[in-house]
N, CA, C and O atoms as a MOPAC input file, in Angstrom:
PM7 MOZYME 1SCF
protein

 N    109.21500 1   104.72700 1    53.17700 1
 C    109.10700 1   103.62700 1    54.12400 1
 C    107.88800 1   103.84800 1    55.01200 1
 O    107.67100 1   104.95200 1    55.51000 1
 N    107.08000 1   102.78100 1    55.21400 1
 C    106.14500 1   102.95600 1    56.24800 1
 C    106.29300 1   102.93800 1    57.36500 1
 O    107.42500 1   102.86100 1    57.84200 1
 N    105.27800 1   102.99800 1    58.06300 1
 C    105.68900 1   103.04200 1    59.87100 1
 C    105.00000 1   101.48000 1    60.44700 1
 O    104.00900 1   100.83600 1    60.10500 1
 N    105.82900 1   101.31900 1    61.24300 1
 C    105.39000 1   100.25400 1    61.93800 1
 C    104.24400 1   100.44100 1    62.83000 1
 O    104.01100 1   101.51200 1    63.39100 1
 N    103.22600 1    98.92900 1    63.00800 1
 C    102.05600 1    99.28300 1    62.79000 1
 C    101.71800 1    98.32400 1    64.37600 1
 O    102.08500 1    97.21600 1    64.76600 1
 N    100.97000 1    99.25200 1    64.88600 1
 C     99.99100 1    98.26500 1    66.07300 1
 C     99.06600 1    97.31900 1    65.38000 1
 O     98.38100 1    97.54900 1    64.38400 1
 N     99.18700 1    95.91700 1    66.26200 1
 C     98.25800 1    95.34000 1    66.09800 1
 C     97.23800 1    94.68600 1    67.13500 1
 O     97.41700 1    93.93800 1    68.09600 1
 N     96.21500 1    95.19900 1    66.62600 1
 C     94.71400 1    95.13900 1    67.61000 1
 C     94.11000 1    93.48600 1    67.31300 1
 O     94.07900 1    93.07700 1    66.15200 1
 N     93.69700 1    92.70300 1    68.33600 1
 C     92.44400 1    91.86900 1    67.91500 1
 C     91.84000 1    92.03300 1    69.34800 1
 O     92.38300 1    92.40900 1    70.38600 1
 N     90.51400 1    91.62600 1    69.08700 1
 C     89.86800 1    91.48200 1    70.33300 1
 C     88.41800 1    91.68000 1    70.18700 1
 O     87.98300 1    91.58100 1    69.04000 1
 N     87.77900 1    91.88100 1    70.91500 1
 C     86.23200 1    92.06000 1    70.90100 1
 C     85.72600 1    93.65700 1    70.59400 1
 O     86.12200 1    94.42800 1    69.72000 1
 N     84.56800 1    93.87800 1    71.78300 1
 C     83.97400 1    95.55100 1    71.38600 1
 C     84.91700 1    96.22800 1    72.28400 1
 O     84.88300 1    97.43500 1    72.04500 1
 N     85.70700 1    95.95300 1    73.17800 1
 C     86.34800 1    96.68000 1    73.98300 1
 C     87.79500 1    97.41100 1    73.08700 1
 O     88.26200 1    98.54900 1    73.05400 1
 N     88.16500 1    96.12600 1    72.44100 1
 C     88.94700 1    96.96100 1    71.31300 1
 C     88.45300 1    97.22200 1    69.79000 1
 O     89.28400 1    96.77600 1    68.99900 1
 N     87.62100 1    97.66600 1    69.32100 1
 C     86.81100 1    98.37300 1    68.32800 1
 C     86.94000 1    99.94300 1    68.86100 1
 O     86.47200 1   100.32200 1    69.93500 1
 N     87.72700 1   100.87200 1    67.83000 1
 C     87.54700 1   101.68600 1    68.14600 1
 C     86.23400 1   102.92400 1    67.79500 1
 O     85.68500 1   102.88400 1    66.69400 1
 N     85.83600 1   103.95200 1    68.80300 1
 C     84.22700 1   104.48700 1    68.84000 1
 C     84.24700 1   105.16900 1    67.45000 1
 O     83.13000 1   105.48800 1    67.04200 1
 N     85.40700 1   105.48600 1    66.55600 1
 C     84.85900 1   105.44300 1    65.14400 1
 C     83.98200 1   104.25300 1    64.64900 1
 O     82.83600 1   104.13600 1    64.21600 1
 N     84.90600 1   103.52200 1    64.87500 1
 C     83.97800 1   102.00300 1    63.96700 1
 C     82.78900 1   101.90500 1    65.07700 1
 O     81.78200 1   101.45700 1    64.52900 1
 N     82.59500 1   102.15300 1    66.33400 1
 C     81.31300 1   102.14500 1    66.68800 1
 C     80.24200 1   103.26000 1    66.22900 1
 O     79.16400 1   102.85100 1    65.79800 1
 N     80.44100 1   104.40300 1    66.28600 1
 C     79.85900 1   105.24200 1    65.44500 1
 C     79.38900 1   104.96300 1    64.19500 1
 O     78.30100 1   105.45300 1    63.88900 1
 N     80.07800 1   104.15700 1    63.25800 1
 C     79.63800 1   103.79400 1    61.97100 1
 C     78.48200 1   102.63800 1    62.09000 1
 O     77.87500 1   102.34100 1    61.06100 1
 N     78.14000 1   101.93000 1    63.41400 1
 C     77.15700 1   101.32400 1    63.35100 1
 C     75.84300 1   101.81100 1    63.30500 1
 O     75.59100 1   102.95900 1    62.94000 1
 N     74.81300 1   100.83200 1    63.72800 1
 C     73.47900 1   101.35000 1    64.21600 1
 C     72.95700 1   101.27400 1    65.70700 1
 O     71.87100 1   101.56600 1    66.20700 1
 N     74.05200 1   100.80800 1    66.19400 1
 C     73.46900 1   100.55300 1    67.55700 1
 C     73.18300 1   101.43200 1    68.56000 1
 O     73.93500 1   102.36800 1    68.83300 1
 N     71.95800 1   101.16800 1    69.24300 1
 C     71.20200 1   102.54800 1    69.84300 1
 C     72.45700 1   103.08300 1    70.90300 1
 O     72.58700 1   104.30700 1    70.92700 1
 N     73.36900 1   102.31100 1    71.76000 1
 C     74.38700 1   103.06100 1    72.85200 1
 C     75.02900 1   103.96800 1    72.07900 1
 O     75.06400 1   105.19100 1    72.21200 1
 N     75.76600 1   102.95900 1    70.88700 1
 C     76.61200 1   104.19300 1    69.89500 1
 C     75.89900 1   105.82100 1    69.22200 1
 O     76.45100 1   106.90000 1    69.00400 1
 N     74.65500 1   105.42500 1    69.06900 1
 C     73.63600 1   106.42800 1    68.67000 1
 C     73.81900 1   107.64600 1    69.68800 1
 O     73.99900 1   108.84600 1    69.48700 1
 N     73.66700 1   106.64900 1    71.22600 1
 C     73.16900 1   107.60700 1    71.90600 1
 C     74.57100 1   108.57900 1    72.54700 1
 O     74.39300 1   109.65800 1    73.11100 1
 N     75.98600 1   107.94200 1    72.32700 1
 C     76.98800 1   108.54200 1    72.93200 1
 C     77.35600 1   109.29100 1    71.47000 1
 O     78.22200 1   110.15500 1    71.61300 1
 N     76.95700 1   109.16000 1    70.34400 1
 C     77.51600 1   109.77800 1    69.33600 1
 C     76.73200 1   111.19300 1    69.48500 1
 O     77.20400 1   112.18400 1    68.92600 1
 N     75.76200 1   111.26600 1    70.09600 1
 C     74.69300 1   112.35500 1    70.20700 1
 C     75.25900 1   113.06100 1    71.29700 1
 O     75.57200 1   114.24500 1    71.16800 1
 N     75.47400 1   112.23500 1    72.71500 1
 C     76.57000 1   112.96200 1    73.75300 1
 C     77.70700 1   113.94400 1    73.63000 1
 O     78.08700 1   114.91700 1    74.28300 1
 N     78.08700 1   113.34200 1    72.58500 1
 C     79.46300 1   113.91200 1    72.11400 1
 C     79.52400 1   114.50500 1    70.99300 1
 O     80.56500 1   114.42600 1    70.34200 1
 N     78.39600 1   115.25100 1    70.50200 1
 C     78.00500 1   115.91600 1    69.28700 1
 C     78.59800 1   115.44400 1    67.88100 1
 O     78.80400 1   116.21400 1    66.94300 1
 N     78.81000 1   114.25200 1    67.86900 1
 C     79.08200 1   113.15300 1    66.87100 1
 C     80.78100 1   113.33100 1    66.45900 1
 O     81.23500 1   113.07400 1    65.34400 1
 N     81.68200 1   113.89000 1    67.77800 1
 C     82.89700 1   113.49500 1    68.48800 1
 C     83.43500 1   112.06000 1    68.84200 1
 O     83.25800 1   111.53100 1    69.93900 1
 N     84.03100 1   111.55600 1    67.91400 1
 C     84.56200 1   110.17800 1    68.37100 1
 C     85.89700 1   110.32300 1    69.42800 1
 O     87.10100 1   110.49400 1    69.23400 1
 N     85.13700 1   110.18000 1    70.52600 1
 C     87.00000 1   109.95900 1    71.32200 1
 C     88.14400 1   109.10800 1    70.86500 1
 O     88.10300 1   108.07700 1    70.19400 1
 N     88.82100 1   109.52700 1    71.19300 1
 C     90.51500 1   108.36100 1    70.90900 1
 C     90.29900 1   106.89500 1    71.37800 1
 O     89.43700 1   106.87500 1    72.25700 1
 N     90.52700 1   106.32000 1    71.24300 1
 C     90.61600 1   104.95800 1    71.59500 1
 C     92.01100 1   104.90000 1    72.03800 1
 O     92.83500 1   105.80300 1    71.89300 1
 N     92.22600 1   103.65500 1    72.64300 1
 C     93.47400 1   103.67900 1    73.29600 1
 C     94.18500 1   103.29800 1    72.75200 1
 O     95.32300 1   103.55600 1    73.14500 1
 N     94.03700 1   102.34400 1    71.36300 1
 C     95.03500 1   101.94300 1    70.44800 1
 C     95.62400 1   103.32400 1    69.38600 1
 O     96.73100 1   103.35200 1    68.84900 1
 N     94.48700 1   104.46400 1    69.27200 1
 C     95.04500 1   105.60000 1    68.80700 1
 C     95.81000 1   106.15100 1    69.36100 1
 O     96.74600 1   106.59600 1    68.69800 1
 N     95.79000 1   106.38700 1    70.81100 1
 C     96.41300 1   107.26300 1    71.66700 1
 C     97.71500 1   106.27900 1    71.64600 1
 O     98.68400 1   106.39200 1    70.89500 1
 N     97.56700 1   105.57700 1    72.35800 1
 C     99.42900 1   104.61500 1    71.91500 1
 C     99.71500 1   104.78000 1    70.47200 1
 O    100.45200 1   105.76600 1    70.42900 1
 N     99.56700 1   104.43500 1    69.51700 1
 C    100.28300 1   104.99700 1    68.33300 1
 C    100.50800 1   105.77800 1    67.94300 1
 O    101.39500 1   105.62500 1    67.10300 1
 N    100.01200 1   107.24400 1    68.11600 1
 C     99.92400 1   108.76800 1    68.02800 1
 C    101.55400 1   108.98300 1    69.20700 1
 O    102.50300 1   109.61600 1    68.74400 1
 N    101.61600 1   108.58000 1    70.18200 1
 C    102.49700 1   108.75900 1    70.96500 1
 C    103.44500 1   108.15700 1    70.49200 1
 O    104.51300 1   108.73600 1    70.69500 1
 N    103.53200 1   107.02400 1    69.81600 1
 C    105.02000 1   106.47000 1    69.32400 1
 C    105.04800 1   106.70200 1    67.71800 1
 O    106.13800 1   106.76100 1    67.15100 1
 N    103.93100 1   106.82200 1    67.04900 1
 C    104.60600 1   107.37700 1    66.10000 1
 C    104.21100 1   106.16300 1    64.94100 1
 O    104.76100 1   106.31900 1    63.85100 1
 N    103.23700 1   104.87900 1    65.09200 1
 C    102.95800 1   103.78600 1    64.50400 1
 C    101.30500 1   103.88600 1    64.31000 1
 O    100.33400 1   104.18700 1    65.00400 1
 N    101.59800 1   103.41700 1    62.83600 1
 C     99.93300 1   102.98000 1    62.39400 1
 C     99.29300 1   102.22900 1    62.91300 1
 O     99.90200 1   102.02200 1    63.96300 1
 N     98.29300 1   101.54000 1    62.91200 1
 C     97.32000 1   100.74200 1    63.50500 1
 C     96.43800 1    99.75500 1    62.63500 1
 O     95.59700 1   100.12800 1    61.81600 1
 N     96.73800 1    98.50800 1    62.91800 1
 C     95.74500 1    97.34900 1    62.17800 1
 C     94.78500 1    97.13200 1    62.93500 1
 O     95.15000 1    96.93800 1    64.09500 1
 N     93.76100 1    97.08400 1    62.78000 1
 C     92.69200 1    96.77700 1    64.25400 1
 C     91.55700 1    96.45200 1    63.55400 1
 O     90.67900 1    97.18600 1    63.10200 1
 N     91.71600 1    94.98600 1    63.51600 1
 C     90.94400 1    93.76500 1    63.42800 1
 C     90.13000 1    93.27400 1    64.30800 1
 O     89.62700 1    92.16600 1    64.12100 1
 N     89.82700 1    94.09800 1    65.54800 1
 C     88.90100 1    93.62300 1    66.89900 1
 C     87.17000 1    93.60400 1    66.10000 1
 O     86.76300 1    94.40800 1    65.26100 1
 N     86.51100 1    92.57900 1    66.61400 1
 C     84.97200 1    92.77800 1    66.39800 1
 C     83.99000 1    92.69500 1    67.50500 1
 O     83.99200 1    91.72200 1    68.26000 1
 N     83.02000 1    93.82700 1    67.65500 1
 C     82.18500 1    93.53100 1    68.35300 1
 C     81.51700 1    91.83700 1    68.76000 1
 O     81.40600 1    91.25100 1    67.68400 1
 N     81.25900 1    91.31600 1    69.42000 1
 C     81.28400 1    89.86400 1    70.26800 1
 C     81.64400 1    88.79900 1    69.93500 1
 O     81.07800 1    87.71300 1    69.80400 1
 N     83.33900 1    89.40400 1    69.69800 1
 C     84.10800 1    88.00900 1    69.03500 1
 C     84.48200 1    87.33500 1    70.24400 1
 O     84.61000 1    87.98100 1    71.28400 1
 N     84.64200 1    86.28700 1    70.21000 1
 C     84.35500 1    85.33100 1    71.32300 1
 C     86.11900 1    84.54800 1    71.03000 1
 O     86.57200 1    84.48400 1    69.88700 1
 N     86.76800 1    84.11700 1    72.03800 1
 C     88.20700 1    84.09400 1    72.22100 1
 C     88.30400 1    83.30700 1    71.14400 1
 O     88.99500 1    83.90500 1    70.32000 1
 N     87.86200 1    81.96500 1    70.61500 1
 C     88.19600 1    81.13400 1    69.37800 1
 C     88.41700 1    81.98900 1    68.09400 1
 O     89.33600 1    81.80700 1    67.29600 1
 N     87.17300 1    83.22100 1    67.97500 1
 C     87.18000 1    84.19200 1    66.60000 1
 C     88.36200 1    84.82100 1    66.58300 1
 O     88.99200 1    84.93800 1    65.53200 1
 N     88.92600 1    85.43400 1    68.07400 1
 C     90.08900 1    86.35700 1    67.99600 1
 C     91.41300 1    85.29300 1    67.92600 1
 O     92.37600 1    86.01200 1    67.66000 1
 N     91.63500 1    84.60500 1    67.98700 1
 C     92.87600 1    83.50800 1    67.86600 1
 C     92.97800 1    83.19500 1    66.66100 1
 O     94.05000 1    83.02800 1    66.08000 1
 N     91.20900 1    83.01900 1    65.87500 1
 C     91.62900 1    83.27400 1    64.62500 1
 C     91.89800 1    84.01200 1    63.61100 1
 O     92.50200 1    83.79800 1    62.56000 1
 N     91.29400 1    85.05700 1    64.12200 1
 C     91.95000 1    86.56000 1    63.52700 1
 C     93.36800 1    86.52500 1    63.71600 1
 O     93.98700 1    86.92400 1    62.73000 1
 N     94.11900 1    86.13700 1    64.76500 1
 C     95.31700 1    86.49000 1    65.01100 1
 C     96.27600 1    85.60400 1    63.95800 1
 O     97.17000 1    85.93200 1    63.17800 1
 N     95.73700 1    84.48700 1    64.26700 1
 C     96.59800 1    83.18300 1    63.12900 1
 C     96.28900 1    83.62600 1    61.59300 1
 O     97.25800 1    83.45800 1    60.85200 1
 N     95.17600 1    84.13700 1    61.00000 1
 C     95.08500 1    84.43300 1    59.62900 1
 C     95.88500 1    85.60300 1    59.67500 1
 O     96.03400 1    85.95600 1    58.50600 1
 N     96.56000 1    86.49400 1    60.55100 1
 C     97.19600 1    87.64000 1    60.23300 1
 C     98.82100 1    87.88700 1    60.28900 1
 O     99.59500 1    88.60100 1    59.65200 1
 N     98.97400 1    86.79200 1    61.54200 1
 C    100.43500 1    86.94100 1    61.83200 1
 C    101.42800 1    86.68500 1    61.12800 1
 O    102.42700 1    86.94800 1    61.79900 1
 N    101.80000 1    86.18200 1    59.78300 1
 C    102.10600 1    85.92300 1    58.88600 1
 C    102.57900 1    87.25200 1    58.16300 1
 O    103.54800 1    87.24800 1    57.40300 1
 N    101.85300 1    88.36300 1    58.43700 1
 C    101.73400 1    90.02700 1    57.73900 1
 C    102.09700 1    91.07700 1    58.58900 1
 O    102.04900 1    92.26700 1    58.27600 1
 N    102.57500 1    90.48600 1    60.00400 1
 C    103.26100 1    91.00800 1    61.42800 1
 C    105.13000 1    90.93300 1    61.17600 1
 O    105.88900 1    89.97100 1    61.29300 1
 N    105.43400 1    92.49800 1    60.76400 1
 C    106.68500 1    93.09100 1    60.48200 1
 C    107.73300 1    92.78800 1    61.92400 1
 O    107.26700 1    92.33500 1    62.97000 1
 N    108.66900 1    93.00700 1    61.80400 1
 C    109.61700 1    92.08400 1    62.85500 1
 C    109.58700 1    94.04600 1    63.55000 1
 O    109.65700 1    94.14300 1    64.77500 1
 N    109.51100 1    95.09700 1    62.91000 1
 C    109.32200 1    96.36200 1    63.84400 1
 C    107.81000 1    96.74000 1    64.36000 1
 O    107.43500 1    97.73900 1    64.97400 1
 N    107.04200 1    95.55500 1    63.88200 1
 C    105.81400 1    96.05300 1    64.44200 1
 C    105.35100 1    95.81400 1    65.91400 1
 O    104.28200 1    96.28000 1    66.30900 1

């Protein structure tokens, strides 16, 4: 059985600094260099690590509220009644 799963949408604030790290962008460059190419936790990790649930996280850098509503409506359909 799987674990019930967080679900993320939102902009760059919820992108976690893995998936920013995997970009090119010079801030991510320059904090990936800060942090000797150390991705901190994100906060959607740290809440699921604590309860014990996976994580869907569909957030994109400058999704703008219409993009994330529609992220949410193409997904909720695949949103478990324990998630």
């Amino acid at each position: 059985m799987s674990l019930p799963k967080i679900w993320i949408f939102g902009d760059s604030f919820s992108v976690t600094f893995k998936k920013h790290f995997e970009t090119n962008n010079s801030w991510s460059n320059n904090y990936k260099n800060f942090t000797n190419g150390v991705a901190p936790k994100h906060f959607s990790e740290i809440i699921a690590e604590k309860i014990n649930y996976d994580i869907n996280n569909f957030a994109v850098g400058g999704s703008s509220n219409q993009e994330i509503f529609s992220s949410i409506v193409n997904k909720i359909k695949k949103v478990l009644k324990n998630d």
